[in-house]
Amino acid sequence: MIYLDNAATTKMSQTAIKAMIPYMDCIYGNPSSLHSAGQKANEALTDARERIARLLGCEAKEITFTSGGSEADNQAIVSAARIGERSGKKHIVSTAFEHHAVLHTLNKLEKEGFEVTLLDVGENGIVLPEQVADAIREDTCLVTVMFANNEIGTIQPIEEIGQVCRGKGVLFHTDAVQAAGHLRIDAKAQNIDMLSLSAHKFHGPKGIGVLYARKGIRLTNIIEGGAQERGKRAGTENIPAIMAMTAALEEACLHMDENSAKLTALRDKLIAGLSKIPHSVLNGDAEKRLPGNVSFCFEGIEGESLLLLLDDKGICASSGSACTSGSLDPSHVLLAIGRVHDIAHGSLRLTLSEENTEKEVDYTISAVKDVVEYLRSISPIWRDLVSGKKEFIIK
Amino acid sequence: MALYSEKVMDHFRNPRNVGVIENADGIGEVGNAKCGDIMKIYLKIENDIIVDVKFETFGCGSAIASSSMATEMIKGKHISDAMNLTNKAVAEALDGLPAHKMHCSVLAEEAIKKALLDYYKKNYIVYDSNVFHDCESCGHCCGD
Ligand SMILES: Cc1ncc(COP(=O)(O)O)c(C=O)c1O
């Protein structure tokens, strides 16, 4: 099996697995307990928090452990909204291609009377700091822009956007779920007030994540209950997952440069190979993209059948077609960069990890070529395009 | 992937009757690219019998499988049998489709009906217009 869906989730590293085992069978106490078993667990929790803080360039007390990226996004946005509305600020700036964890939270706030401006991301999938500056109003309480996009991999100018927000006194949150462990993050230096990450995107376990919130930012609870996480996130801490996430993030950050160089080479080889398929187009900027992200649209075919046939050839991939999104519309990300419906249905996302090899990339290029060619051969649209009855959208 | 039955996967992987019939007696195309499925059916009809049928489909796995199964079900049959083919029968023959994929079987039924309508019209055969859906306005699609 060739696994090329690392943006969906990753395999846990041996380091992460080994890091969690002692906290399941030896140090299994509840960190809130007074006895020594509990206190040992509490020490581990403190240690993990400090290590994570060091990796993100912030302080331990600014770290809240959550159930993952979605919860962290929800809590960051709702918290900023509650802070804002206390002084009558009910406007939020974001982008059209955020993850649904962000967009759906914004929808919820809109129903409460908040106003949301979603910025255009252009054909290359990058929002400009000037756009953010222009969109900020007197009553803006939050800017939330993702660090890197999960479908097309484009990297946003986070530090500059942070600077704009800092200058205007507006809180800045970034969903760094796809960036953490892959791109350099330094909360202080990059002017980030709040940041979300999720362990399963960097070879850690699923169901655990982090919300960083600069000190002084009052968090609003999403989960009510006990006094864990300074009373801001109830529920007995998932110590095994927290320890594994910490180990995984340390490992990813330690090897970031070499991993990035390796992935970038594989990525560019894959992009070069797939670009040779006629009437195909790369989605998102070719350079300002995650080292492991490849996203294409192929005219005349539909993404789900492409995925199924690739799966038959042992390749695990993903698509933004309507049929795979479970809705009638193709991915909002592809629509946001201006791909029309007809084209967006024929999308393919391949996301690499350090474990992939050049041989796998070669095989994948030829497999995708074959499958696209086959699906075009049975597609009535393709016939119309080739015969000139219809005009190609992708030249 | 367990999304689909073995039957669906078989018809998807090895679709029957793929292709084009030159000088077909009836052609029907339904769906649109915006929604992500288009089906085109070609019929060869002799003495009211469908002697040959081919299809081309742009769409997901279940769309391709539904076209394949539907063409198998009408090949060699009388046109009145083809007229009576329902999307439910196609879905059942495929051992079922996931609920959100049922519209693929609807497309197959409609594509066949549209091809038959084309045949009737071309040959000045009187038909009952009530049995034909207005395919352009039906609700199976994302409705632009
Ligand atoms: C950009 C982005 N944000 C948020 C999430 C949600 O993270 P989680 O699955 O940990 O809730 C994901 C992953 O699915 C993501 O890619």
Coordinates of C-alpha atoms and ligand atoms in Angstrom, one line a residue:
Chain A
M1 CA 0.0 0.0 0.0
I2 CA 1.2 3.5 -0.9
Y3 CA -0.2 5.9 1.6
L4 CA -0.5 9.4 0.2
D5 CA -3.2 10.9 2.4
N6 CA -1.0 12.3 5.2
A7 CA -3.1 15.5 5.3
A8 CA -6.0 13.4 6.4
T9 CA -4.0 11.7 9.1
T10 CA -0.6 10.2 9.6
K11 CA 0.7 6.9 10.9
M12 CA 1.9 7.1 14.5
S13 CA 5.6 7.1 14.8
Q14 CA 7.4 4.5 17.0
T15 CA 8.6 7.4 19.1
A16 CA 5.1 8.5 19.8
I17 CA 3.8 5.0 20.5
K18 CA 6.7 4.3 22.9
A19 CA 6.1 7.6 24.6
M20 CA 2.5 6.7 25.4
I21 CA 2.8 3.2 26.7
P22 CA 4.2 3.9 30.1
Y23 CA 1.3 6.2 30.7
M24 CA -1.2 3.4 30.1
D25 CA 0.4 0.6 32.1
C26 CA 2.6 2.3 34.8
I27 CA 1.8 5.9 35.3
Y28 CA -1.9 5.7 35.0
G29 CA -3.0 8.0 37.8
N30 CA -5.4 10.9 37.4
P31 CA -3.3 14.1 37.5
S32 CA -5.9 15.7 39.7
S33 CA -5.5 13.1 42.4
L34 CA -3.5 14.0 45.5
H35 CA -1.8 10.6 45.9
S36 CA 1.6 9.7 44.5
A37 CA 0.2 7.9 41.5
G38 CA -1.8 11.0 40.5
Q39 CA 1.1 13.3 41.2
K40 CA 3.4 11.3 38.9
A41 CA 0.9 11.8 36.2
N42 CA 0.6 15.4 37.0
E43 CA 4.4 15.8 36.7
A44 CA 4.3 14.3 33.3
L45 CA 1.5 16.7 32.3
T46 CA 3.6 19.6 33.5
D47 CA 6.6 18.4 31.7
A48 CA 4.6 17.9 28.4
R49 CA 3.2 21.4 28.7
E50 CA 6.6 22.9 29.1
R51 CA 8.0 21.0 26.2
I52 CA 5.2 21.9 23.9
A53 CA 5.5 25.5 24.9
R54 CA 9.2 25.5 24.1
L55 CA 8.4 24.1 20.6
L56 CA 5.8 26.8 19.9
G57 CA 7.8 29.7 21.3
C58 CA 5.4 30.4 24.1
E59 CA 4.9 29.8 27.9
A60 CA 3.6 26.7 29.5
K61 CA 0.6 28.5 31.0
E62 CA -0.4 29.6 27.5
I63 CA -1.0 25.9 26.5
T64 CA -4.4 24.2 26.8
F65 CA -4.8 20.6 25.8
T66 CA -7.9 19.9 23.7
S67 CA -9.5 16.9 22.0
G68 CA -7.9 18.0 18.7
G69 CA -7.8 20.7 16.1
S70 CA -11.6 21.2 15.8
E71 CA -12.1 21.8 19.5
A72 CA -9.1 24.2 19.6
D73 CA -10.5 26.2 16.6
N74 CA -13.9 26.3 18.2
Q75 CA -12.6 27.5 21.5
A76 CA -10.2 30.1 20.1
I77 CA -12.9 31.7 17.9
V78 CA -15.7 31.6 20.5
S79 CA -13.4 33.0 23.1
A80 CA -12.4 35.9 20.9
A81 CA -16.0 36.6 20.1
R82 CA -17.0 36.7 23.7
I83 CA -14.1 39.1 24.5
G84 CA -15.1 41.2 21.5
E85 CA -18.8 41.5 22.3
R86 CA -18.1 42.8 25.8
S87 CA -16.9 46.0 24.1
G88 CA -19.4 45.9 21.3
K89 CA -17.0 44.4 18.7
K90 CA -18.9 41.9 16.7
H91 CA -17.0 41.7 13.4
I92 CA -14.6 38.8 12.4
V93 CA -12.2 38.6 9.5
S94 CA -11.3 35.2 8.0
T95 CA -10.8 33.6 4.6
A96 CA -13.0 31.6 2.2
F97 CA -10.9 28.5 2.4
E98 CA -10.7 27.8 6.1
H99 CA -11.4 24.3 7.5
H100 CA -15.0 23.7 8.4
A101 CA -14.0 23.7 12.1
V102 CA -13.4 27.4 11.6
L103 CA -16.1 28.2 9.0
H104 CA -18.9 26.4 10.9
T105 CA -18.0 28.1 14.1
L106 CA -18.2 31.4 12.3
N107 CA -21.6 30.5 10.9
K108 CA -22.8 29.8 14.4
L109 CA -21.6 33.3 15.5
E110 CA -23.2 34.9 12.5
K111 CA -26.6 33.5 13.7
E112 CA -25.9 35.2 17.0
G113 CA -25.5 38.6 15.2
F114 CA -21.8 38.6 14.5
E115 CA -20.6 39.9 11.1
V116 CA -18.0 37.8 9.2
T117 CA -15.9 39.0 6.3
L118 CA -14.3 36.1 4.4
L119 CA -11.4 37.2 2.3
D120 CA -10.6 36.1 -1.2
V121 CA -7.6 33.9 -1.5
G122 CA -6.9 34.4 -5.2
E123 CA -6.1 31.7 -7.7
N124 CA -2.8 30.9 -6.0
G125 CA -4.5 30.3 -2.7
I126 CA -2.7 33.0 -0.6
V127 CA -4.3 35.8 1.3
L128 CA -2.3 39.1 1.4
P129 CA -1.6 41.1 4.6
E130 CA -3.0 44.2 2.9
Q131 CA -6.3 42.4 2.4
V132 CA -6.4 41.8 6.1
A133 CA -5.5 45.4 6.9
D134 CA -8.2 46.7 4.6
A135 CA -10.9 44.4 6.1
I136 CA -10.2 45.3 9.7
R137 CA -12.8 47.7 11.1
E138 CA -13.3 49.6 14.3
D139 CA -15.5 46.7 15.5
T140 CA -13.3 43.8 14.4
C141 CA -12.6 41.5 17.4
L142 CA -10.7 38.7 15.6
V143 CA -8.8 37.8 12.5
T144 CA -8.5 34.0 11.9
V145 CA -6.4 32.8 9.0
M146 CA -5.0 29.3 8.6
F147 CA -1.3 28.8 8.6
A148 CA -1.4 26.3 5.7
N149 CA -4.4 25.0 3.8
N150 CA -5.3 21.4 4.2
E151 CA -6.4 20.7 0.6
I152 CA -4.1 22.8 -1.6
G153 CA -1.2 23.2 0.9
T154 CA -0.7 26.9 0.4
I155 CA 1.2 28.7 3.2
Q156 CA -0.1 32.0 4.4
P157 CA 2.0 35.0 5.3
I158 CA 1.2 34.5 9.0
E159 CA 3.9 36.7 10.6
E160 CA 2.9 39.7 8.4
I161 CA -0.8 39.2 9.0
G162 CA 0.0 38.9 12.7
Q163 CA 1.9 42.2 12.5
V164 CA -1.1 43.9 10.8
C165 CA -3.4 42.6 13.6
R166 CA -1.0 43.6 16.3
G167 CA -0.7 47.1 14.8
K168 CA -4.5 47.5 14.9
G169 CA -5.0 45.9 18.2
V170 CA -7.1 43.0 16.9
L171 CA -6.7 39.4 18.2
F172 CA -5.1 37.0 15.7
H173 CA -5.8 33.3 15.6
T174 CA -4.3 30.8 13.2
D175 CA -5.4 27.2 12.5
A176 CA -1.9 25.6 12.3
V177 CA -3.2 22.0 12.1
Q178 CA -1.5 21.4 8.8
A179 CA 1.6 23.4 9.7
A180 CA 2.6 22.1 13.1
G181 CA 5.6 19.8 12.9
H182 CA 6.1 20.7 9.2
L183 CA 6.7 24.4 9.2
R184 CA 8.6 26.6 11.7
I185 CA 6.2 28.0 14.3
D186 CA 7.2 30.7 16.8
A187 CA 4.1 32.2 18.4
K188 CA 5.9 35.3 19.8
A189 CA 8.1 36.1 16.8
Q190 CA 5.2 35.5 14.4
N191 CA 2.8 37.8 16.3
I192 CA 0.3 35.0 16.9
D193 CA -2.3 35.4 19.7
M194 CA -4.0 32.1 19.4
L195 CA -3.1 28.9 17.5
S196 CA -4.6 25.4 17.1
L197 CA -2.8 22.2 16.3
S198 CA -3.7 18.5 16.2
A199 CA -1.3 15.6 16.9
H200 CA -2.5 13.2 14.3
K201 CA -1.2 15.3 11.5
F202 CA 2.4 14.9 12.6
H203 CA 2.6 11.2 13.5
G204 CA 0.9 11.6 16.9
P205 CA -2.3 10.1 18.1
K206 CA -5.8 11.1 17.0
G207 CA -8.1 13.0 19.4
I208 CA -5.6 15.2 21.0
G209 CA -4.5 18.8 20.2
V210 CA -3.4 22.1 21.6
L211 CA -4.8 25.6 21.8
Y212 CA -2.2 28.2 22.5
A213 CA -3.6 31.4 23.8
R214 CA -1.4 34.3 24.7
K215 CA -1.5 35.2 28.4
G216 CA -4.2 37.7 29.2
I217 CA -6.6 36.3 26.6
R218 CA -9.5 34.9 28.6
L219 CA -10.7 31.6 27.2
T220 CA -14.4 30.6 27.1
N221 CA -15.2 27.0 28.0
I222 CA -16.5 24.7 25.3
I223 CA -16.5 21.8 27.7
E224 CA -17.8 22.5 31.2
G225 CA -17.0 20.4 34.2
G226 CA -14.0 19.9 36.4
A227 CA -11.2 22.4 37.0
Q228 CA -8.6 20.8 34.6
E229 CA -6.6 23.1 32.3
R230 CA -6.9 26.0 34.7
G231 CA -10.7 25.6 34.6
K232 CA -10.8 26.3 30.9
R233 CA -11.3 22.8 29.5
A234 CA -12.9 20.2 31.7
G235 CA -12.3 16.4 31.5
T236 CA -9.5 14.2 32.9
E237 CA -6.5 14.8 30.8
N238 CA -5.6 12.2 28.1
I239 CA -2.1 11.8 29.5
P240 CA -1.0 8.9 27.1
A241 CA -2.1 11.0 24.1
I242 CA -0.5 14.1 25.5
M243 CA 2.8 12.4 26.0
A244 CA 2.7 10.9 22.6
M245 CA 1.8 14.2 20.9
T246 CA 4.7 15.9 22.8
A247 CA 7.2 13.3 21.7
A248 CA 5.9 13.4 18.1
L249 CA 6.1 17.2 17.9
E250 CA 9.6 17.2 19.3
E251 CA 10.7 14.6 16.8
A252 CA 9.1 16.4 13.9
C253 CA 10.6 19.8 14.9
L254 CA 14.1 18.2 15.4
H255 CA 14.1 16.7 11.9
M256 CA 12.1 19.5 10.2
D257 CA 14.8 20.7 7.9
E258 CA 15.8 17.2 6.6
N259 CA 12.2 16.1 6.3
S260 CA 11.2 19.2 4.5
A261 CA 14.1 18.8 2.0
K262 CA 13.2 15.2 1.3
L263 CA 9.4 15.9 1.0
T264 CA 9.9 18.9 -1.2
A265 CA 12.0 16.9 -3.6
L266 CA 9.4 14.1 -3.8
R267 CA 6.6 16.7 -4.1
D268 CA 8.2 18.5 -7.0
K269 CA 8.9 15.2 -8.8
L270 CA 5.2 14.3 -8.4
I271 CA 4.1 17.7 -9.5
A272 CA 6.4 17.6 -12.6
G273 CA 5.1 14.1 -13.5
L274 CA 1.4 14.9 -13.1
S275 CA 1.8 18.2 -15.0
K276 CA 2.6 16.1 -18.1
I277 CA -1.0 14.8 -18.1
P278 CA -2.8 17.0 -20.7
H279 CA -5.5 19.4 -19.4
S280 CA -4.4 19.1 -15.8
V281 CA -3.6 22.0 -13.4
L282 CA -1.9 22.3 -10.1
N283 CA -4.0 23.8 -7.4
G284 CA -2.3 26.5 -5.3
D285 CA 1.0 28.2 -5.5
A286 CA 3.8 26.0 -6.7
E287 CA 6.4 27.3 -4.1
K288 CA 4.5 28.6 -1.1
R289 CA 3.1 25.2 -0.3
L290 CA 3.5 22.5 2.3
P291 CA 6.5 20.3 1.5
G292 CA 4.2 17.2 1.2
N293 CA 1.2 18.6 -0.6
V294 CA 0.3 17.9 -4.2
S295 CA -3.2 18.9 -5.5
F296 CA -4.4 18.7 -9.1
C297 CA -7.5 19.0 -11.2
F298 CA -8.0 16.9 -14.3
E299 CA -10.5 17.9 -16.8
G300 CA -13.2 15.5 -18.0
I301 CA -13.2 13.1 -15.0
E302 CA -14.7 12.8 -11.6
G303 CA -12.6 12.4 -8.4
E304 CA -14.4 9.6 -6.6
S305 CA -13.9 7.1 -9.5
L306 CA -10.3 8.2 -9.7
L307 CA -9.8 7.5 -6.0
L308 CA -11.5 4.1 -6.2
L309 CA -9.3 3.0 -9.1
L310 CA -6.2 4.3 -7.5
D311 CA -7.1 2.3 -4.4
D312 CA -7.3 -0.8 -6.6
K313 CA -3.7 0.0 -7.5
G314 CA -2.8 0.2 -3.9
I315 CA -2.7 4.0 -3.7
C316 CA -4.5 5.9 -0.9
A317 CA -5.4 9.4 -2.0
S318 CA -8.1 12.0 -1.5
S319 CA -10.3 14.3 -3.6
G320 CA -12.5 17.4 -3.3
S321 CA -15.2 16.1 -5.6
A322 CA -18.8 16.4 -4.4
C323 CA -19.1 12.6 -4.3
T324 CA -16.3 12.3 -1.8
S325 CA -17.3 15.4 0.2
G326 CA -20.7 13.8 0.9
S327 CA -22.5 17.0 -0.3
L328 CA -23.7 18.1 -3.7
D329 CA -21.0 20.7 -4.1
P330 CA -17.3 20.1 -4.6
S331 CA -14.8 21.4 -2.1
H332 CA -15.2 25.0 -1.0
V333 CA -11.4 25.3 -1.1
L334 CA -11.2 24.6 -4.8
L335 CA -14.2 26.9 -5.5
A336 CA -12.4 29.6 -3.4
I337 CA -9.4 29.5 -5.7
G338 CA -11.7 29.9 -8.7
R339 CA -12.0 26.4 -10.0
V340 CA -15.4 26.0 -11.6
H341 CA -17.6 23.1 -10.5
D342 CA -16.9 21.0 -13.6
I343 CA -13.2 21.1 -12.8
A344 CA -13.3 20.9 -9.1
H345 CA -15.1 17.5 -9.3
G346 CA -12.0 16.1 -11.0
S347 CA -9.6 16.9 -8.2
L348 CA -6.9 14.7 -6.6
R349 CA -4.9 15.4 -3.4
L350 CA -1.7 13.4 -2.7
T351 CA 0.0 14.2 0.6
L352 CA 3.4 12.7 1.3
S353 CA 5.2 11.7 4.5
E354 CA 8.9 11.1 5.2
E355 CA 8.2 7.4 4.7
N356 CA 7.3 7.7 1.0
T357 CA 10.0 6.9 -1.5
E358 CA 11.0 8.0 -5.0
K359 CA 9.9 4.6 -6.3
E360 CA 6.5 5.1 -4.9
V361 CA 6.3 8.5 -6.5
D362 CA 7.3 7.1 -9.9
Y363 CA 4.6 4.3 -9.6
T364 CA 2.0 6.9 -8.6
I365 CA 2.7 9.1 -11.5
S366 CA 2.2 6.3 -13.9
A367 CA -0.9 4.9 -12.1
V368 CA -2.6 8.3 -12.1
K369 CA -1.8 8.8 -15.8
D370 CA -3.3 5.4 -16.6
V371 CA -6.4 5.9 -14.5
V372 CA -7.1 9.5 -15.8
E373 CA -6.6 8.2 -19.4
Y374 CA -9.1 5.3 -18.8
L375 CA -11.7 7.5 -17.1
R376 CA -11.5 10.0 -19.9
S377 CA -12.0 7.2 -22.4
I378 CA -15.4 6.5 -21.0
S379 CA -16.4 10.1 -20.3
P380 CA -18.9 11.8 -22.5
I381 CA -17.5 15.2 -21.5
W382 CA -14.1 14.2 -22.7
R383 CA -15.5 13.1 -26.0
D384 CA -17.2 16.5 -26.4
L385 CA -13.9 18.3 -25.5
V386 CA -11.8 16.3 -27.8
S387 CA -14.2 16.6 -30.7
G388 CA -14.3 20.4 -30.2
K389 CA -18.0 20.4 -29.3
K390 CA -17.1 21.9 -26.0
E391 CA -14.2 24.1 -25.1
F392 CA -11.5 23.0 -22.7
I393 CA -11.4 24.9 -19.5
I394 CA -7.9 23.8 -18.6
K395 CA -5.8 24.5 -21.6
Chain B
M1 CA -13.6 0.4 0.5
A2 CA -16.8 -0.9 2.0
L3 CA -18.8 2.1 0.8
Y4 CA -20.1 -0.1 -2.1
S5 CA -21.4 -3.6 -2.5
E6 CA -19.2 -6.2 -4.3
K7 CA -21.7 -5.9 -7.3
V8 CA -21.2 -2.2 -7.5
M9 CA -17.5 -2.6 -7.4
D10 CA -17.6 -5.3 -10.1
H11 CA -19.6 -3.2 -12.5
F12 CA -17.4 -0.2 -11.7
R13 CA -14.2 -2.0 -12.3
N14 CA -15.4 -4.0 -15.3
P15 CA -18.2 -1.9 -16.8
R16 CA -20.3 -3.7 -19.4
N17 CA -21.3 -2.0 -22.7
V18 CA -18.9 0.9 -22.5
G19 CA -18.6 2.9 -25.7
V20 CA -20.4 4.6 -28.5
I21 CA -22.8 3.3 -31.2
E22 CA -22.3 5.1 -34.5
N23 CA -25.6 6.0 -36.1
A24 CA -27.5 5.0 -33.0
D25 CA -31.3 4.9 -33.2
G26 CA -31.7 6.7 -29.9
I27 CA -29.3 8.8 -27.8
G28 CA -30.0 10.1 -24.3
E29 CA -27.8 12.3 -22.2
V30 CA -28.7 13.4 -18.7
G31 CA -27.0 15.2 -15.8
N32 CA -24.5 18.0 -16.0
A33 CA -20.8 18.5 -15.3
K34 CA -21.5 21.1 -12.7
C35 CA -23.1 18.4 -10.5
G36 CA -20.5 15.9 -11.2
D37 CA -22.4 13.2 -13.2
I38 CA -23.2 12.9 -16.9
M39 CA -24.6 9.8 -18.4
K40 CA -25.0 9.1 -22.1
I41 CA -26.8 6.1 -23.5
Y42 CA -26.8 4.9 -27.1
L43 CA -29.4 2.4 -28.4
K44 CA -29.6 0.3 -31.5
I45 CA -33.2 -0.9 -32.0
E46 CA -34.5 -3.4 -34.5
N47 CA -38.1 -4.5 -34.5
D48 CA -38.7 -2.9 -31.1
I49 CA -35.9 -4.9 -29.6
I50 CA -32.8 -3.3 -28.2
V51 CA -30.2 -5.2 -30.1
D52 CA -27.3 -3.1 -28.8
V53 CA -26.7 -0.5 -26.1
K54 CA -23.6 1.4 -25.1
F55 CA -22.9 4.1 -22.5
E56 CA -20.4 6.8 -21.6
T57 CA -20.4 8.2 -18.0
F58 CA -18.6 11.0 -16.3
G59 CA -19.2 10.5 -12.6
C60 CA -18.5 8.6 -9.4
G61 CA -18.2 4.9 -8.9
S62 CA -21.9 4.3 -8.4
A63 CA -22.7 6.4 -11.5
I64 CA -20.5 4.2 -13.7
A65 CA -21.8 1.0 -12.0
S66 CA -25.4 2.1 -12.4
S67 CA -24.9 2.8 -16.1
S68 CA -23.3 -0.6 -16.6
M69 CA -26.0 -2.5 -14.8
A70 CA -28.8 -0.6 -16.5
T71 CA -27.4 -1.3 -19.9
E72 CA -27.2 -5.0 -19.1
M73 CA -30.8 -5.0 -17.9
I74 CA -32.2 -3.7 -21.2
K75 CA -29.9 -5.3 -23.7
G76 CA -31.9 -7.7 -25.9
K77 CA -35.1 -6.6 -24.3
H78 CA -38.3 -5.1 -25.9
I79 CA -38.4 -1.3 -25.8
S80 CA -41.5 -1.5 -23.6
D81 CA -39.4 -3.4 -21.0
A82 CA -36.7 -0.8 -21.2
M83 CA -39.4 1.9 -20.7
N84 CA -40.5 0.1 -17.5
L85 CA -37.0 -0.1 -16.0
T86 CA -37.0 1.7 -12.7
N87 CA -34.1 3.2 -10.8
K88 CA -35.1 0.9 -7.9
A89 CA -34.6 -2.2 -10.0
V90 CA -31.2 -1.0 -11.0
A91 CA -30.2 -0.3 -7.4
E92 CA -31.5 -3.6 -6.3
A93 CA -29.6 -5.5 -9.1
L94 CA -26.5 -3.8 -7.7
D95 CA -27.3 -5.2 -4.2
G96 CA -28.1 -1.7 -3.1
L97 CA -26.6 1.8 -3.2
P98 CA -25.8 4.1 -0.3
A99 CA -28.7 6.5 0.3
H100 CA -26.8 9.6 -1.0
K101 CA -25.9 7.7 -4.2
M102 CA -29.5 6.7 -5.2
H103 CA -29.6 9.6 -7.6
C104 CA -27.0 7.7 -9.7
S105 CA -29.6 5.0 -10.4
V106 CA -32.2 7.7 -11.2
L107 CA -29.8 9.1 -13.8
A108 CA -29.5 5.7 -15.4
E109 CA -33.3 5.3 -15.6
E110 CA -33.6 8.8 -17.0
A111 CA -30.8 8.3 -19.5
I112 CA -32.5 5.2 -21.0
K113 CA -35.9 7.0 -21.1
K114 CA -34.3 9.9 -22.8
A115 CA -32.7 7.7 -25.4
L116 CA -36.0 6.0 -26.0
L117 CA -37.8 9.3 -26.4
D118 CA -35.1 10.3 -28.9
Y119 CA -35.9 7.1 -30.8
Y120 CA -39.6 7.7 -30.8
K121 CA -39.2 11.3 -32.0
K122 CA -36.8 10.3 -34.7
N123 CA -39.2 7.7 -36.0
Y124 CA -42.4 9.6 -35.5
I125 CA -43.7 7.1 -33.1
V126 CA -46.6 8.3 -30.9
Y127 CA -45.7 8.2 -27.2
D128 CA -47.3 9.1 -24.0
S129 CA -45.4 12.2 -22.8
N130 CA -46.6 11.6 -19.2
V131 CA -44.2 8.8 -18.7
F132 CA -41.2 11.0 -19.4
H133 CA -39.8 13.1 -16.6
D134 CA -38.7 16.6 -17.5
C135 CA -35.1 15.8 -17.0
E136 CA -33.9 19.3 -17.2
S137 CA -35.8 20.4 -14.1
C138 CA -35.9 17.3 -11.9
G139 CA -34.4 17.5 -8.4
H140 CA -31.7 14.9 -8.5
C141 CA -29.1 17.4 -9.1
C142 CA -27.5 20.3 -7.3
G143 CA -29.9 22.6 -9.1
D144 CA -28.1 25.6 -10.5
Ligands
LIG1 C1 -6.7 22.7 8.7 C2 -7.4 21.8 9.7 N1 -8.0 22.3 10.8 C3 -8.7 21.5 11.6 C4 -8.7 20.1 11.5 C5 -9.4 19.3 12.5 O1 -8.5 18.6 13.4 P1 -9.0 17.4 14.2 O2 -9.2 16.3 13.3 O3 -7.9 17.1 15.2 O4 -10.2 17.8 14.9 C6 -8.0 19.6 10.4 C7 -8.0 18.1 10.1 O5 -8.9 17.4 9.9 C8 -7.4 20.4 9.5 O6 -6.7 20.0 8.4

